[in-house]
Every structure is written in C-alpha cells, then in structure tokens.
Short mmCIF file of N, CA, C and O in Angstrom, two decimals:
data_model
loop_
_atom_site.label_atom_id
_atom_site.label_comp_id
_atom_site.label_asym_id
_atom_site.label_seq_id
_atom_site.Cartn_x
_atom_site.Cartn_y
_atom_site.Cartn_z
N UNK A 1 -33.56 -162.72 -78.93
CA UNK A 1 -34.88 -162.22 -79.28
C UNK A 1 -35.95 -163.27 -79.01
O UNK A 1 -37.08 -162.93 -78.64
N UNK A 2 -35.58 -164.70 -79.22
CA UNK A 2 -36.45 -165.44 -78.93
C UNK A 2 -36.92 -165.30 -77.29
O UNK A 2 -37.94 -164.81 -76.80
N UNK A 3 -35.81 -165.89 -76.70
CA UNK A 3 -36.02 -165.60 -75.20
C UNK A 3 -36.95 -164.36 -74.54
O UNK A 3 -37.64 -164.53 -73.53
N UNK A 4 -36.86 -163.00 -75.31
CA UNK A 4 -37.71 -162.04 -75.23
C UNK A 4 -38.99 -162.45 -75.27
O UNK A 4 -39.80 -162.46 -74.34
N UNK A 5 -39.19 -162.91 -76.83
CA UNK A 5 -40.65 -163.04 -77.32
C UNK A 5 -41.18 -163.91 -76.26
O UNK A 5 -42.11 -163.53 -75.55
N UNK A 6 -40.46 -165.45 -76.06
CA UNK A 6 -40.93 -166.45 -75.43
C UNK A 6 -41.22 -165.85 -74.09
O UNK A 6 -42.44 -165.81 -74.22
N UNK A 7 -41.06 -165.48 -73.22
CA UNK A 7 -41.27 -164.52 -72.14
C UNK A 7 -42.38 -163.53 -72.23
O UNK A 7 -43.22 -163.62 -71.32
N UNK A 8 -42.53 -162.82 -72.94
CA UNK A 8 -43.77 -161.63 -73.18
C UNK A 8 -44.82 -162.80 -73.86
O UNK A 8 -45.95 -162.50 -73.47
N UNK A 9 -44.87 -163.77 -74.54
CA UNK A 9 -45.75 -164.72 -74.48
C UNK A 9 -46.23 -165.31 -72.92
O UNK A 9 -47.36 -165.19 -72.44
N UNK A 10 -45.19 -165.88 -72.36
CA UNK A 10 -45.11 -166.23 -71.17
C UNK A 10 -46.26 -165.39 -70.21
O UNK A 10 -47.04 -166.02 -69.49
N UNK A 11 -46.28 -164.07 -70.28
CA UNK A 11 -46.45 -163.13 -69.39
C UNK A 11 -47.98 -162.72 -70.30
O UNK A 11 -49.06 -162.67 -69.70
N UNK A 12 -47.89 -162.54 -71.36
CA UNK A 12 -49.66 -162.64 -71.60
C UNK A 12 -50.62 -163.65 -71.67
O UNK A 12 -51.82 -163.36 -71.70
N UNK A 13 -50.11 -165.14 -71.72
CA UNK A 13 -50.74 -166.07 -71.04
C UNK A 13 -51.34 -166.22 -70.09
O UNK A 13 -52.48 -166.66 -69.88
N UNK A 14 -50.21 -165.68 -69.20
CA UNK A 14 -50.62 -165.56 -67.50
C UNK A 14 -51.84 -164.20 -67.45
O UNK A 14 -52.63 -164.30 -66.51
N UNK A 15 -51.95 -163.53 -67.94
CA UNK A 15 -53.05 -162.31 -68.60
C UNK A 15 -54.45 -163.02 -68.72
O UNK A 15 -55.53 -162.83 -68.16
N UNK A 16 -53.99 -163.96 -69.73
CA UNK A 16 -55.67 -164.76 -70.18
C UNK A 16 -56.09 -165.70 -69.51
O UNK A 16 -57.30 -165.91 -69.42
N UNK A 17 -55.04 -166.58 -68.82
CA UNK A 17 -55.66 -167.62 -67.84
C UNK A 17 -55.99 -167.03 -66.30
O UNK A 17 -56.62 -167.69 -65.47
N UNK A 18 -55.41 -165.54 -66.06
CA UNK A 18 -56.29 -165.02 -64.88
C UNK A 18 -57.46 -164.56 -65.31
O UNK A 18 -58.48 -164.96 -64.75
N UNK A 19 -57.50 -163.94 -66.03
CA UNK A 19 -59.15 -163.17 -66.48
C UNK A 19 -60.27 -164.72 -66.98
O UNK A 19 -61.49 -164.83 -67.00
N UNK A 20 -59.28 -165.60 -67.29
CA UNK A 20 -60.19 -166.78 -67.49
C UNK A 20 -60.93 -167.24 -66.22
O UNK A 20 -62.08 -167.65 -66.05
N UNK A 21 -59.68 -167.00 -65.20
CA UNK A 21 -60.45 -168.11 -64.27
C UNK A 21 -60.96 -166.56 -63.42
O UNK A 21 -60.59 -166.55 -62.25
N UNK A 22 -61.52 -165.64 -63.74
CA UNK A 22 -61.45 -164.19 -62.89
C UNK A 22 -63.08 -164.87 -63.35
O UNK A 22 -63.77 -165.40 -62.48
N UNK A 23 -63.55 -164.78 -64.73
CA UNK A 23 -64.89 -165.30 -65.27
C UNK A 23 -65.49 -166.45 -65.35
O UNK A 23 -66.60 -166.45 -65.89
N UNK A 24 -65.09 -167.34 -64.98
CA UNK A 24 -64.89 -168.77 -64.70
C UNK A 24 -65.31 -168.98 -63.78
O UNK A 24 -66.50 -169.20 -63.62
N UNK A 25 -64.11 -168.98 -62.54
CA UNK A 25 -64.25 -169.55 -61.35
C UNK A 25 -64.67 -168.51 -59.70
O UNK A 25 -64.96 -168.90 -58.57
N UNK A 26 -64.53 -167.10 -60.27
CA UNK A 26 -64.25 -166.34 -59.49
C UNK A 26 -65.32 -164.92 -59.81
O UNK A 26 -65.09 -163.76 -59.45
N UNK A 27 -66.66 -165.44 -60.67
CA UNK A 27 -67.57 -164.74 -61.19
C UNK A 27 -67.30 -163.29 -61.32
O UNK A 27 -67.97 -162.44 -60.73
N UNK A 28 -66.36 -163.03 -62.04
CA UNK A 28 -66.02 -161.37 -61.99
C UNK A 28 -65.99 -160.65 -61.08
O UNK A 28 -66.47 -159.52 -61.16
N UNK A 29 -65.58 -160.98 -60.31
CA UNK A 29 -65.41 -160.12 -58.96
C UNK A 29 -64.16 -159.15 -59.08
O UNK A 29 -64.09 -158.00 -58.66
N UNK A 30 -63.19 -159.88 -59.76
CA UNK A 30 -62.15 -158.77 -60.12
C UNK A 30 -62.28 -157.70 -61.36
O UNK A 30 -62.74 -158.02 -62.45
N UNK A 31 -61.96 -156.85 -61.14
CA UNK A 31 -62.09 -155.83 -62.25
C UNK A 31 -60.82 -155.55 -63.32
O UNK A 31 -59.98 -156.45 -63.31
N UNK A 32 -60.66 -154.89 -63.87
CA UNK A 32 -59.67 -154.85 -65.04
C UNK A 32 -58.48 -154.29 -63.81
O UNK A 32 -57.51 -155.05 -63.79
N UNK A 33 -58.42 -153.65 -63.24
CA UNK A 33 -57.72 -152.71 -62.92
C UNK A 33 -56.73 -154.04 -61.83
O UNK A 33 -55.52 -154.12 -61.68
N UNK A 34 -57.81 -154.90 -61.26
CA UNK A 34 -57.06 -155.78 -60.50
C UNK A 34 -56.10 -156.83 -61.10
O UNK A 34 -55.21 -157.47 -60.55
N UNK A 35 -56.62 -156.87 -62.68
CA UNK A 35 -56.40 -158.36 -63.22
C UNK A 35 -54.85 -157.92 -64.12
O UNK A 35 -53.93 -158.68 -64.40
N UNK A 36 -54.98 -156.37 -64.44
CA UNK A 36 -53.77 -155.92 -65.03
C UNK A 36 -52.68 -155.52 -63.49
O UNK A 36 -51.45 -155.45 -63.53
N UNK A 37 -53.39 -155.34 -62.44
CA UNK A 37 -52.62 -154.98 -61.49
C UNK A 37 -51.65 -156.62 -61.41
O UNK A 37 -50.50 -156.91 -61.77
N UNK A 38 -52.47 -157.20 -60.95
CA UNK A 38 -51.79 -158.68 -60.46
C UNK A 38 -50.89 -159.08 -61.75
O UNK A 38 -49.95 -159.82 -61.49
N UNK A 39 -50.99 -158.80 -62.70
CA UNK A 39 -50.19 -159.36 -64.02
C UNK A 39 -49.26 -158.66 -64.39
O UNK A 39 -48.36 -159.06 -65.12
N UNK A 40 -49.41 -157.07 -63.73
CA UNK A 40 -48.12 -156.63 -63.81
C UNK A 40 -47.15 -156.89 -61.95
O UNK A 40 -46.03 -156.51 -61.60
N UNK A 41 -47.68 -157.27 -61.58
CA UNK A 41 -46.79 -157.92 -60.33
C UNK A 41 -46.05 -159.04 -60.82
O UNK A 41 -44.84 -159.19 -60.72
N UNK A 42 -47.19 -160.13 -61.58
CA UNK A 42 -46.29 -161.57 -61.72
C UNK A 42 -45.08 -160.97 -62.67
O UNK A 42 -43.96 -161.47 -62.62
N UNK A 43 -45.39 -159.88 -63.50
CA UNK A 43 -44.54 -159.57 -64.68
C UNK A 43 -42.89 -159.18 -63.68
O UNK A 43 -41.79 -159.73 -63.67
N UNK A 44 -43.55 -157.80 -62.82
CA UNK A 44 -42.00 -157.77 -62.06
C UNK A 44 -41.26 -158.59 -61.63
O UNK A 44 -40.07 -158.42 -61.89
N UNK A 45 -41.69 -159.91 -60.75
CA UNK A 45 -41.66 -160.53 -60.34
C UNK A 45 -40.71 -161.76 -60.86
O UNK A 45 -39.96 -162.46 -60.18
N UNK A 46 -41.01 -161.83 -62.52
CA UNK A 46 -40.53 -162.81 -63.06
C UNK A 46 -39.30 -161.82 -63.69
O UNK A 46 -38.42 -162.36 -64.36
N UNK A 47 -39.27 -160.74 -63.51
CA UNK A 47 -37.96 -159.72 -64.27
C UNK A 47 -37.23 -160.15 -63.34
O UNK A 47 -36.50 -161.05 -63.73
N UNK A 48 -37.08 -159.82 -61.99
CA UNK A 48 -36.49 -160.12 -60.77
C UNK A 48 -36.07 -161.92 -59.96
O UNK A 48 -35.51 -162.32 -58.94
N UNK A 49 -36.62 -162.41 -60.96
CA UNK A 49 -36.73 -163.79 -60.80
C UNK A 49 -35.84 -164.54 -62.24
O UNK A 49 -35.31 -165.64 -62.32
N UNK A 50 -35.92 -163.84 -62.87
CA UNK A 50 -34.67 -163.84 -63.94
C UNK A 50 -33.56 -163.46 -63.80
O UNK A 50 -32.58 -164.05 -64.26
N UNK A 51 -33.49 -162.15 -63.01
CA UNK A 51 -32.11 -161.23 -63.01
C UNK A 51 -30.97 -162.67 -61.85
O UNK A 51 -29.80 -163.04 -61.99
N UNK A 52 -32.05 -163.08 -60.82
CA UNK A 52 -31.38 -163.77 -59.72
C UNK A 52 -31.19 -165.01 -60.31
O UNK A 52 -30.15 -165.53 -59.89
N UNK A 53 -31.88 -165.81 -61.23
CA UNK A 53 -30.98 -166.84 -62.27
C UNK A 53 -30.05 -166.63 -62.91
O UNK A 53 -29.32 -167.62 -63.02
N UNK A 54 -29.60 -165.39 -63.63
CA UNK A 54 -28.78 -165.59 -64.04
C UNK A 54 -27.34 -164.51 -63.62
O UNK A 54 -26.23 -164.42 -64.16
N UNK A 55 -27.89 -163.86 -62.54
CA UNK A 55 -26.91 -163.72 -60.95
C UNK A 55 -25.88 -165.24 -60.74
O UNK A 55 -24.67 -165.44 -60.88
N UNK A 56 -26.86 -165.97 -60.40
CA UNK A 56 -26.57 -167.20 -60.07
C UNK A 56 -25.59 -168.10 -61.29
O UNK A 56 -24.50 -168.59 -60.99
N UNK A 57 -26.01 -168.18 -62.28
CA UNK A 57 -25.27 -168.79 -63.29
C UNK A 57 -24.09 -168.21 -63.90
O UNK A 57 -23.19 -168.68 -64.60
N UNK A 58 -24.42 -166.81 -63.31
CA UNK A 58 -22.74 -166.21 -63.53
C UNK A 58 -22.11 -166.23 -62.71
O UNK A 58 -20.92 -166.05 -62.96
N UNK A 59 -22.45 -166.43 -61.50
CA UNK A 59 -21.25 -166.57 -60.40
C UNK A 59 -21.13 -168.22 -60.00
O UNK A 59 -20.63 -168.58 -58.93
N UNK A 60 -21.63 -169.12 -60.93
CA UNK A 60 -21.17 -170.29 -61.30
C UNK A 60 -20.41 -170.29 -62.20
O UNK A 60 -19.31 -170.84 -62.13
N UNK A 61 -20.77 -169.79 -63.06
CA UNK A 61 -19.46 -169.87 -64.47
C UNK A 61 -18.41 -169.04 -64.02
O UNK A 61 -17.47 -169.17 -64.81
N UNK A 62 -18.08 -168.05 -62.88
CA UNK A 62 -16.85 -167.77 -62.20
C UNK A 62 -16.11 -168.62 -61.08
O UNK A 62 -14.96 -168.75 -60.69
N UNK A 63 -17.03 -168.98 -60.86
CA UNK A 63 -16.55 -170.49 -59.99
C UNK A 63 -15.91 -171.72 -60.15
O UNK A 63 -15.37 -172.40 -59.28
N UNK A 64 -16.04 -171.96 -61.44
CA UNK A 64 -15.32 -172.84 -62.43
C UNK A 64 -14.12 -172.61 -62.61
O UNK A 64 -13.25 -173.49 -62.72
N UNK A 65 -13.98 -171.67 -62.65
CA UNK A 65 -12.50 -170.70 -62.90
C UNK A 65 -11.83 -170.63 -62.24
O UNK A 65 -10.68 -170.34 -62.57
N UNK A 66 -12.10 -170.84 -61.12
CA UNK A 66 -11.56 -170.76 -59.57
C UNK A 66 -10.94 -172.26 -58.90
O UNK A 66 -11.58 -173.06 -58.20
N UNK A 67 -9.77 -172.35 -59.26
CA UNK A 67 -9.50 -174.17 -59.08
C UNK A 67 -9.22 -174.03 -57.71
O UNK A 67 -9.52 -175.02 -57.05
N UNK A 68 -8.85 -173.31 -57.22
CA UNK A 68 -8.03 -173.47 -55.50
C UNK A 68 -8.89 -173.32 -54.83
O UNK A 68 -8.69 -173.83 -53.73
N UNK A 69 -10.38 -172.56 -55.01
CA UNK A 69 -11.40 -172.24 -54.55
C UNK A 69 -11.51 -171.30 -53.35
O UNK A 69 -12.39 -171.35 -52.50
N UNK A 70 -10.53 -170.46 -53.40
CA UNK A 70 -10.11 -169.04 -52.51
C UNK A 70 -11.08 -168.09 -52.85
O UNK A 70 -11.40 -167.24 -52.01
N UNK A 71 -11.51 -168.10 -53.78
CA UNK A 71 -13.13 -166.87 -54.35
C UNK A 71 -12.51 -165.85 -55.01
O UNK A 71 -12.87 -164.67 -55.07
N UNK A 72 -11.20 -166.58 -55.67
CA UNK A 72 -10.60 -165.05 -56.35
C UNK A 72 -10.08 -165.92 -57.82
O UNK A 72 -9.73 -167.07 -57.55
N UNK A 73 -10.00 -165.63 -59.03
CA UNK A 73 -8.79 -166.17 -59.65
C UNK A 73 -7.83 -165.51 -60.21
O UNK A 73 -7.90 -164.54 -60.97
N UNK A 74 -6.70 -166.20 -59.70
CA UNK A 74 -5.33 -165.84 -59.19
C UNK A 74 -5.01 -166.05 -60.47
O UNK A 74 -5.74 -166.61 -61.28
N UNK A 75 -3.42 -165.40 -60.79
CA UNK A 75 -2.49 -165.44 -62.44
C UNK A 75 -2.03 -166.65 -62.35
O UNK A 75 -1.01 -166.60 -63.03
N UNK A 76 -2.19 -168.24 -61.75
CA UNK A 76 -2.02 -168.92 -62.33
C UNK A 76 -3.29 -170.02 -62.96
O UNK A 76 -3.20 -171.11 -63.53
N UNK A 77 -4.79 -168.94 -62.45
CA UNK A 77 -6.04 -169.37 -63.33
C UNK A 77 -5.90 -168.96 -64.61
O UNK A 77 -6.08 -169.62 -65.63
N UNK A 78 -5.54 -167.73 -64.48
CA UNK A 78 -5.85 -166.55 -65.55
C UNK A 78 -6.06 -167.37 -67.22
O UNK A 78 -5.03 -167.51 -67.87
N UNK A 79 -7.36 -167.86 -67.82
CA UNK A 79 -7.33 -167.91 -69.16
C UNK A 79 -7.94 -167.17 -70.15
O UNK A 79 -8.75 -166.36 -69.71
N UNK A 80 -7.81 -167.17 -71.29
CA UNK A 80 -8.95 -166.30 -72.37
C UNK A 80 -10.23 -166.32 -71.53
O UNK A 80 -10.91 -165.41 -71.07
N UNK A 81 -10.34 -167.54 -71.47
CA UNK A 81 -12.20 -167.93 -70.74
C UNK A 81 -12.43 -167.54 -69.87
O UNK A 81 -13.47 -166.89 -69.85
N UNK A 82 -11.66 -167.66 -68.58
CA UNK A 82 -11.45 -166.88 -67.83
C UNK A 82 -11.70 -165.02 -67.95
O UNK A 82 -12.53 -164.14 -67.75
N UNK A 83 -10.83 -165.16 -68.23
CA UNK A 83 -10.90 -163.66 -68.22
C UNK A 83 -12.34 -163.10 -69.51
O UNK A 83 -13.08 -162.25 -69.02
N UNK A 84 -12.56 -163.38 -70.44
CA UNK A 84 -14.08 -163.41 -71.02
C UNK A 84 -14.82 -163.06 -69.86
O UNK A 84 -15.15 -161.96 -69.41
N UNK A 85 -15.05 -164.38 -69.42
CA UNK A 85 -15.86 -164.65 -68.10
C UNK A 85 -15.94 -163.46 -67.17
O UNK A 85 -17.00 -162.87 -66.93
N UNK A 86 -14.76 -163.15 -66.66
CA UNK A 86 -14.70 -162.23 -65.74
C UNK A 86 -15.04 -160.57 -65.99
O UNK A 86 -15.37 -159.74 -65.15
N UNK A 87 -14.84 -160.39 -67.39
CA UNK A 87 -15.44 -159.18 -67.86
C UNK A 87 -16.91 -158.73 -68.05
O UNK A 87 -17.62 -157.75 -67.86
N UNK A 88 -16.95 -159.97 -68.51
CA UNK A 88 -19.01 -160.11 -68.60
C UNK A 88 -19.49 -159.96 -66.98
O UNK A 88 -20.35 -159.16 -66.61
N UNK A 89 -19.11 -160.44 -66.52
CA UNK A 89 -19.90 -160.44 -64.85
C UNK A 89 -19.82 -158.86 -64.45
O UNK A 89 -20.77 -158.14 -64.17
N UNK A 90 -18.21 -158.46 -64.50
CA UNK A 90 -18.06 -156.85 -64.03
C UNK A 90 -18.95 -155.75 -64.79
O UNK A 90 -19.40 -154.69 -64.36
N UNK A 91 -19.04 -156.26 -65.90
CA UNK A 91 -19.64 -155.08 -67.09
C UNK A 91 -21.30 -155.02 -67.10
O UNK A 91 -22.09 -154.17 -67.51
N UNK A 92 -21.43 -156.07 -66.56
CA UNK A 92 -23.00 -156.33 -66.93
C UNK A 92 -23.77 -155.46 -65.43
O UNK A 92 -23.96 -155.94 -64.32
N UNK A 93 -24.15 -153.83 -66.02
CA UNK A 93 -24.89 -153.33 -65.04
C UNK A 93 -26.08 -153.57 -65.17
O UNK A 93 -26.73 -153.16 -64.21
N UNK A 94 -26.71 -154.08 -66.00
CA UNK A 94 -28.08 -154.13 -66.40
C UNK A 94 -28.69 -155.28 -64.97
O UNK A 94 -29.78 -155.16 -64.41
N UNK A 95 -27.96 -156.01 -64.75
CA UNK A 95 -28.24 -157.32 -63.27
C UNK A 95 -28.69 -156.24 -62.42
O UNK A 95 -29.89 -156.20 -62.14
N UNK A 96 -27.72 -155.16 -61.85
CA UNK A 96 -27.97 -154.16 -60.71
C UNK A 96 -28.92 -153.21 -61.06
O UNK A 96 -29.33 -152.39 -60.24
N UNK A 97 -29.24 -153.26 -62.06
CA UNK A 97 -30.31 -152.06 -62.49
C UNK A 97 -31.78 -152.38 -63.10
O UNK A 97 -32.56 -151.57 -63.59
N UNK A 98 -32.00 -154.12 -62.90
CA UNK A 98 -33.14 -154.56 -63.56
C UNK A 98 -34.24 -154.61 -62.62
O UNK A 98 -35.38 -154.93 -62.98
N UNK A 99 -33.83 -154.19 -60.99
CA UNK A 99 -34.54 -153.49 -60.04
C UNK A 99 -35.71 -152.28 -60.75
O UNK A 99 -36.86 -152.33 -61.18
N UNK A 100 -34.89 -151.47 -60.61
CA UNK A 100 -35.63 -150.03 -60.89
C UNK A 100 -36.09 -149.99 -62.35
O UNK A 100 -37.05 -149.28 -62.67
N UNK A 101 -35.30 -150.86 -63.39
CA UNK A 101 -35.63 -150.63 -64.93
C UNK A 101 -37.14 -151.39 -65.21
O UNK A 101 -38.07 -150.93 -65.88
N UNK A 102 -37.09 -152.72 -64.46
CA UNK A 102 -38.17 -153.62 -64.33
C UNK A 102 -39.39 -152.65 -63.87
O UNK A 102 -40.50 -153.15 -64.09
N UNK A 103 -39.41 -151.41 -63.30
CA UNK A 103 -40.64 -150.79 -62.42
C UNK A 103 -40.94 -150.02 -63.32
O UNK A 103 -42.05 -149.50 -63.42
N UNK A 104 -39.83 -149.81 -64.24
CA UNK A 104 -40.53 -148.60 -65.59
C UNK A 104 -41.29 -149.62 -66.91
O UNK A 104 -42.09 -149.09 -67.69
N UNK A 105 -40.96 -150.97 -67.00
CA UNK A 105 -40.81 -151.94 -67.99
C UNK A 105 -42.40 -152.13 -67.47
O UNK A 105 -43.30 -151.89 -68.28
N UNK A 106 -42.67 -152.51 -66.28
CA UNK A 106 -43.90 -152.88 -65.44
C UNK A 106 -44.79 -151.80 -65.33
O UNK A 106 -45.96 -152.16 -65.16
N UNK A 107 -44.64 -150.84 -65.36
CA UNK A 107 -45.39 -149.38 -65.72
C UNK A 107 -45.69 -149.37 -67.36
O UNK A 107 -46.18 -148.25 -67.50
N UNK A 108 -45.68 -149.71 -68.07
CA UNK A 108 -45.29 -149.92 -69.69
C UNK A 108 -46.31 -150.94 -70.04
O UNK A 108 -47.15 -150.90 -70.94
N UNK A 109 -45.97 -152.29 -68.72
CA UNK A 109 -46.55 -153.51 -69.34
C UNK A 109 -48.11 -153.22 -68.79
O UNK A 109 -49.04 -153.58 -69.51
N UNK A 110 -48.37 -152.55 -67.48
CA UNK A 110 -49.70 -152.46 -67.02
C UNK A 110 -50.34 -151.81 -67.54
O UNK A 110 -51.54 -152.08 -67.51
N UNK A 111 -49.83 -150.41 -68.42
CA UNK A 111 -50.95 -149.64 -69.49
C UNK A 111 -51.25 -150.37 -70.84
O UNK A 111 -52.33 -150.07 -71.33
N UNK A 112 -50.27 -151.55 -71.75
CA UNK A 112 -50.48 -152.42 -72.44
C UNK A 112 -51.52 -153.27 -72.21
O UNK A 112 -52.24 -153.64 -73.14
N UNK A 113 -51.71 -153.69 -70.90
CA UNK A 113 -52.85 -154.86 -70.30
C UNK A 113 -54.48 -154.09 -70.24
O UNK A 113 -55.54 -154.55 -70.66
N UNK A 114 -54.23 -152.87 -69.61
CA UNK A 114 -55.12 -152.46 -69.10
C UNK A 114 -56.06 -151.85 -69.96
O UNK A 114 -57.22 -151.62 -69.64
N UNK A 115 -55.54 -151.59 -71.08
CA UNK A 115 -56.50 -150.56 -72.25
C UNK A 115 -56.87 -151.75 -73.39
O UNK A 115 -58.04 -151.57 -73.71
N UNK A 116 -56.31 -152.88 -74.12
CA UNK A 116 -57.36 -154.19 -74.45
C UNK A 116 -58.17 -154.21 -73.25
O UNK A 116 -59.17 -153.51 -73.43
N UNK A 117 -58.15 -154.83 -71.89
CA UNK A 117 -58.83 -155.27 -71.15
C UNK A 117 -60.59 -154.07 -71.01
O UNK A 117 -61.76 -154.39 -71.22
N UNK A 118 -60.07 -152.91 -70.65
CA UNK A 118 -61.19 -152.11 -70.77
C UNK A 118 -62.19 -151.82 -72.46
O UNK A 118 -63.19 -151.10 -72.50
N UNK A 119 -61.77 -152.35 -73.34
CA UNK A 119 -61.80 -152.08 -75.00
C UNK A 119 -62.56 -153.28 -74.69
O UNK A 119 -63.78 -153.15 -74.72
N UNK A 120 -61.98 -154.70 -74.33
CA UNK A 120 -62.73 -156.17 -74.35
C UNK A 120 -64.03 -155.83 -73.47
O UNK A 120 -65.04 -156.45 -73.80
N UNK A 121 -64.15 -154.98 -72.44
CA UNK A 121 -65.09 -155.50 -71.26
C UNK A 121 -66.58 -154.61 -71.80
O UNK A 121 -67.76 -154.91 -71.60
N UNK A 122 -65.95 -153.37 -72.59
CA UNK A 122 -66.94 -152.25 -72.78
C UNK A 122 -67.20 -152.77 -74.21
O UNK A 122 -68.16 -152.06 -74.48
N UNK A 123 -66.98 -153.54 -75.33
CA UNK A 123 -67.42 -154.36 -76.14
C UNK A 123 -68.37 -155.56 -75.02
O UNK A 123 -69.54 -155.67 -74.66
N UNK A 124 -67.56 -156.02 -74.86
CA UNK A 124 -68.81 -157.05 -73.90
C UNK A 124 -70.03 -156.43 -73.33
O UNK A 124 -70.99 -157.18 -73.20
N UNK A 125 -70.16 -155.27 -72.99
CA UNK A 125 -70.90 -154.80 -71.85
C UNK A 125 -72.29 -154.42 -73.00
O UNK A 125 -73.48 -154.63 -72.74
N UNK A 126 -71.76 -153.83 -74.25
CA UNK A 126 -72.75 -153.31 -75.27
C UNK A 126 -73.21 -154.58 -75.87
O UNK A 126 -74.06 -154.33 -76.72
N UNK A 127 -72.96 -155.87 -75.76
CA UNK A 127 -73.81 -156.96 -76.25
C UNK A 127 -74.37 -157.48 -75.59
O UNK A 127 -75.10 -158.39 -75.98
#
C-alpha cells in the first residue's frame, strides 16, 4: 500500500510541477486539457516502466535458480524457493495485462486531473 500511495504521490507531483512551470516559465500557453493530457502519459508511462522492472527482477530471481545456466531449472535445482519462485512468475498475469489495464487506470487518472484543474483555473479566472 505504501508503494501505491508513494507512486500516486509521485504522479501528482509531476501534476504540480508541470502546471508550475506551464505558469512560470511557459506563460500559460498550455491549457488544462494539455497539462492533464501530458500527466496522464507520464502516468502510463511509469505503469509500463514499472511492469518492465519488475519483468526484469523476476526473471533475475529465476536466474538464480538456474545453476547450470541452460534457462530451465532442472529436478536437480528443484527447491521450496525455487519452486515459490517459479509459481509467482507463471501466475502473475497482471505483468501481461498492465498494458491494457494501465489505459483504463490512465483514463481514471486523466478525469481525476482534469476536473480540480478546470475548478482551480475557473476560481482563478473569477478573481
């Protein structure tokens, strides 16, 4: 849960320091629609940039396992850990599916961004 939170922090940061520097450095030229657009890109982006870390760290922690280094482990690898190991990697569809799930998650996160952002700008606009 932390990892969650710390992440959706992560990802509305990146929210306030674009619209910062959107008013800042880049005199409003972007509009809400761009600033939630681009923030739900970095958002996919970092779903997909997660899924392939820890792609990667699981087919390291199967690699370990693998003493002869043939890309298979054989019944005289075979341990509890091992085999743990090897179930988590097969079972875990959520890796192959954080493609398409990430585009509904990112559809979700851009109407979250986009309705503060228009609420903040049309308060601003009346002062």
């Amino acid at each position: 849960m932390i990892k969650f939170l710390s992440f959706l922090a992560f990802e509305f940061l990146f929210v306030f320091l674009l619209a910062y520097w959107n008013r800042k450095y880049y005199n409003n030229r972007l509009n809400n629609f761009a600033i939630a657009f681009f923030s739900t890109l970095f958002f996919y982006v970092s779903i997909i940039g997660m899924v392939i870390i820890i792609k990667f760290l699981t087919k390291r922690e199967l690699d370990s396992f693998d003493l002869d280094g043939n890309g298979f482990i054989d019944n005289e690898e075979i341990t509890p850990a091992s085999r743990q190991a090897v179930e988590k990697a097969s079972h875990d569809t959520g890796l192959s599916m954080a493609p398409f799930i990430g585009i509904i998650y990112s559809i979700i996160y851009f109407i979250l961004i986009i309705i503060p952002l228009a609420i903040f700008n049309r308060r601003k606009a009346k002062n």
